[in-house]
Amino acid sequence: MDGQNSIIIVGGANMRGWTEKMSDDELEIVRNTGGDVKRAVVPVILDVGGTDTLIPNELLNSVDVLSSNETELSLLTEKHTETFEQFSQAVTISKHVNVSKGSFMRFSST
């Protein structure tokens, strides 16, 4: 593999039952879960892999650690992430952010 990342996805049990679109009630559960877990004093880690829409503020406010790559971070924050300065501004959306930038850079803010 020459040191490059490789991701293999095999659909299985976790893919069964997924519909094309979540109902409004199901989305409401997702929005409220972060706050419920936070009130139970459980750290909330959100991996935004594959997310292509903005995360609701009520969910984002309950996140302790946000994990994304630079493209996902740029989409979520609507900020550029090409430079270290831009990364630094974008990662202020959560207390702890882990951002990966391909195989040559990894940036974390705590």
PDB file of C-alpha atoms in Angstrom:
ATOM      1  CA  MET A   1       0.000   0.000   0.000  1.00  0.00           C
ATOM      2  CA  ASP A   2       3.063   2.297   0.043  1.00  0.00           C
ATOM      3  CA  GLY A   3       2.039   3.885   3.369  1.00  0.00           C
ATOM      4  CA  GLN A   4      -1.232   5.262   1.988  1.00  0.00           C
ATOM      5  CA  ASN A   5      -4.582   4.975   3.747  1.00  0.00           C
ATOM      6  CA  SER A   6      -6.915   2.287   2.530  1.00  0.00           C
ATOM      7  CA  ILE A   7     -10.561   2.042   3.514  1.00  0.00           C
ATOM      8  CA  ILE A   8     -12.687  -0.994   2.758  1.00  0.00           C
ATOM      9  CA  ILE A   9     -16.412  -0.814   3.420  1.00  0.00           C
ATOM     10  CA  VAL A  10     -18.467  -3.982   3.581  1.00  0.00           C
ATOM     11  CA  GLY A  11     -22.190  -3.472   4.046  1.00  0.00           C
ATOM     12  CA  GLY A  12     -23.673  -5.787   6.631  1.00  0.00           C
ATOM     13  CA  ALA A  13     -26.000  -5.829   9.599  1.00  0.00           C
ATOM     14  CA  ASN A  14     -25.557  -2.131  10.269  1.00  0.00           C
ATOM     15  CA  MET A  15     -26.842  -1.315   6.798  1.00  0.00           C
ATOM     16  CA  ARG A  16     -30.078  -3.265   7.153  1.00  0.00           C
ATOM     17  CA  GLY A  17     -33.110  -1.211   7.964  1.00  0.00           C
ATOM     18  CA  TRP A  18     -31.680   2.124   6.789  1.00  0.00           C
ATOM     19  CA  THR A  19     -34.151   4.030   4.701  1.00  0.00           C
ATOM     20  CA  GLU A  20     -33.350   6.640   2.119  1.00  0.00           C
ATOM     21  CA  LYS A  21     -34.550   9.411   4.424  1.00  0.00           C
ATOM     22  CA  MET A  22     -34.948   9.615   8.170  1.00  0.00           C
ATOM     23  CA  SER A  23     -38.299  10.810   9.434  1.00  0.00           C
ATOM     24  CA  ASP A  24     -38.565  14.107  11.306  1.00  0.00           C
ATOM     25  CA  ASP A  25     -39.167  12.163  14.537  1.00  0.00           C
ATOM     26  CA  GLU A  26     -35.980  10.135  14.028  1.00  0.00           C
ATOM     27  CA  LEU A  27     -33.981  13.291  13.324  1.00  0.00           C
ATOM     28  CA  GLU A  28     -35.364  14.851  16.506  1.00  0.00           C
ATOM     29  CA  ILE A  29     -34.051  11.869  18.484  1.00  0.00           C
ATOM     30  CA  VAL A  30     -30.578  12.385  17.019  1.00  0.00           C
ATOM     31  CA  ARG A  31     -30.687  16.116  17.816  1.00  0.00           C
ATOM     32  CA  ASN A  32     -31.683  15.523  21.441  1.00  0.00           C
ATOM     33  CA  THR A  33     -29.457  12.546  22.205  1.00  0.00           C
ATOM     34  CA  GLY A  34     -26.272  14.604  22.553  1.00  0.00           C
ATOM     35  CA  GLY A  35     -27.798  16.755  25.282  1.00  0.00           C
ATOM     36  CA  ASP A  36     -29.202  13.741  27.125  1.00  0.00           C
ATOM     37  CA  VAL A  37     -25.833  12.000  27.114  1.00  0.00           C
ATOM     38  CA  LYS A  38     -24.069  15.207  28.180  1.00  0.00           C
ATOM     39  CA  ARG A  39     -26.417  15.589  31.169  1.00  0.00           C
ATOM     40  CA  ALA A  40     -25.462  12.031  32.165  1.00  0.00           C
ATOM     41  CA  VAL A  41     -21.832  13.274  32.289  1.00  0.00           C
ATOM     42  CA  VAL A  42     -20.736  10.992  29.459  1.00  0.00           C
ATOM     43  CA  PRO A  43     -18.185  12.367  26.980  1.00  0.00           C
ATOM     44  CA  VAL A  44     -19.709  12.869  23.530  1.00  0.00           C
ATOM     45  CA  ILE A  45     -17.500  12.059  20.530  1.00  0.00           C
ATOM     46  CA  LEU A  46     -18.878  12.872  17.089  1.00  0.00           C
ATOM     47  CA  ASP A  47     -17.164  11.469  13.998  1.00  0.00           C
ATOM     48  CA  VAL A  48     -18.556  13.448  11.085  1.00  0.00           C
ATOM     49  CA  GLY A  49     -17.200  11.150   8.384  1.00  0.00           C
ATOM     50  CA  GLY A  50     -19.471  11.335   5.368  1.00  0.00           C
ATOM     51  CA  THR A  51     -21.447  14.291   6.700  1.00  0.00           C
ATOM     52  CA  ASP A  52     -22.279  16.760   3.969  1.00  0.00           C
ATOM     53  CA  THR A  53     -24.711  19.027   5.809  1.00  0.00           C
ATOM     54  CA  LEU A  54     -24.439  21.381   8.760  1.00  0.00           C
ATOM     55  CA  ILE A  55     -24.836  19.773  12.169  1.00  0.00           C
ATOM     56  CA  PRO A  56     -27.629  21.327  14.260  1.00  0.00           C
ATOM     57  CA  ASN A  57     -26.275  23.654  16.962  1.00  0.00           C
ATOM     58  CA  GLU A  58     -28.112  21.781  19.728  1.00  0.00           C
ATOM     59  CA  LEU A  59     -26.137  18.637  18.832  1.00  0.00           C
ATOM     60  CA  LEU A  60     -22.842  20.430  18.185  1.00  0.00           C
ATOM     61  CA  ASN A  61     -23.055  22.235  21.545  1.00  0.00           C
ATOM     62  CA  SER A  62     -23.070  18.884  23.355  1.00  0.00           C
ATOM     63  CA  VAL A  63     -19.983  17.501  21.581  1.00  0.00           C
ATOM     64  CA  ASP A  64     -16.752  17.125  23.573  1.00  0.00           C
ATOM     65  CA  VAL A  65     -14.617  15.765  20.736  1.00  0.00           C
ATOM     66  CA  LEU A  66     -15.294  16.395  17.054  1.00  0.00           C
ATOM     67  CA  SER A  67     -13.423  14.214  14.573  1.00  0.00           C
ATOM     68  CA  SER A  68     -13.258  15.055  10.874  1.00  0.00           C
ATOM     69  CA  ASN A  69     -10.948  15.439   7.936  1.00  0.00           C
ATOM     70  CA  GLU A  70     -10.180  18.899   6.563  1.00  0.00           C
ATOM     71  CA  THR A  71     -12.832  18.686   3.833  1.00  0.00           C
ATOM     72  CA  GLU A  72     -15.577  17.729   6.301  1.00  0.00           C
ATOM     73  CA  LEU A  73     -14.448  20.449   8.715  1.00  0.00           C
ATOM     74  CA  SER A  74     -14.585  23.032   5.934  1.00  0.00           C
ATOM     75  CA  LEU A  75     -18.113  21.959   4.956  1.00  0.00           C
ATOM     76  CA  LEU A  76     -19.353  21.907   8.553  1.00  0.00           C
ATOM     77  CA  THR A  77     -17.897  25.257   9.549  1.00  0.00           C
ATOM     78  CA  GLU A  78     -18.222  26.961   6.161  1.00  0.00           C
ATOM     79  CA  LYS A  79     -14.576  28.038   6.624  1.00  0.00           C
ATOM     80  CA  HIS A  80     -11.475  27.419   4.542  1.00  0.00           C
ATOM     81  CA  THR A  81      -9.037  24.872   5.996  1.00  0.00           C
ATOM     82  CA  GLU A  82      -6.056  25.026   3.655  1.00  0.00           C
ATOM     83  CA  THR A  83      -3.645  26.705   6.082  1.00  0.00           C
ATOM     84  CA  PHE A  84      -2.789  26.192   9.746  1.00  0.00           C
ATOM     85  CA  GLU A  85      -4.375  29.570  10.587  1.00  0.00           C
ATOM     86  CA  GLN A  86      -7.600  28.596   8.835  1.00  0.00           C
ATOM     87  CA  PHE A  87      -7.574  25.222  10.638  1.00  0.00           C
ATOM     88  CA  SER A  88      -7.106  27.024  13.946  1.00  0.00           C
ATOM     89  CA  GLN A  89     -10.150  29.204  13.336  1.00  0.00           C
ATOM     90  CA  ALA A  90     -12.323  26.337  12.116  1.00  0.00           C
ATOM     91  CA  VAL A  91     -11.576  24.018  15.046  1.00  0.00           C
ATOM     92  CA  THR A  92     -12.974  26.444  17.625  1.00  0.00           C
ATOM     93  CA  ILE A  93     -16.422  24.880  17.086  1.00  0.00           C
ATOM     94  CA  SER A  94     -15.757  22.264  19.793  1.00  0.00           C
ATOM     95  CA  LYS A  95     -13.620  21.977  22.929  1.00  0.00           C
ATOM     96  CA  HIS A  96     -11.556  19.191  21.366  1.00  0.00           C
ATOM     97  CA  VAL A  97     -11.209  18.695  17.644  1.00  0.00           C
ATOM     98  CA  ASN A  98      -9.252  16.058  15.778  1.00  0.00           C
ATOM     99  CA  VAL A  99      -8.706  16.836  12.097  1.00  0.00           C
ATOM    100  CA  SER A 100      -6.853  14.575   9.704  1.00  0.00           C
ATOM    101  CA  LYS A 101      -5.393  15.914   6.490  1.00  0.00           C
ATOM    102  CA  GLY A 102      -4.622  12.967   4.264  1.00  0.00           C
ATOM    103  CA  SER A 103      -1.480  10.967   4.857  1.00  0.00           C
ATOM    104  CA  PHE A 104       0.855  13.897   5.430  1.00  0.00           C
ATOM    105  CA  MET A 105      -0.673  15.971   8.253  1.00  0.00           C
ATOM    106  CA  ARG A 106      -2.695  15.461  11.407  1.00  0.00           C
ATOM    107  CA  PHE A 107      -3.883  18.377  13.529  1.00  0.00           C
ATOM    108  CA  SER A 108      -5.454  18.233  16.988  1.00  0.00           C
ATOM    109  CA  SER A 109      -6.745  20.991  19.224  1.00  0.00           C
ATOM    110  CA  THR A 110      -7.377  20.399  22.918  1.00  0.00           C
TER     111      THR A 110
END
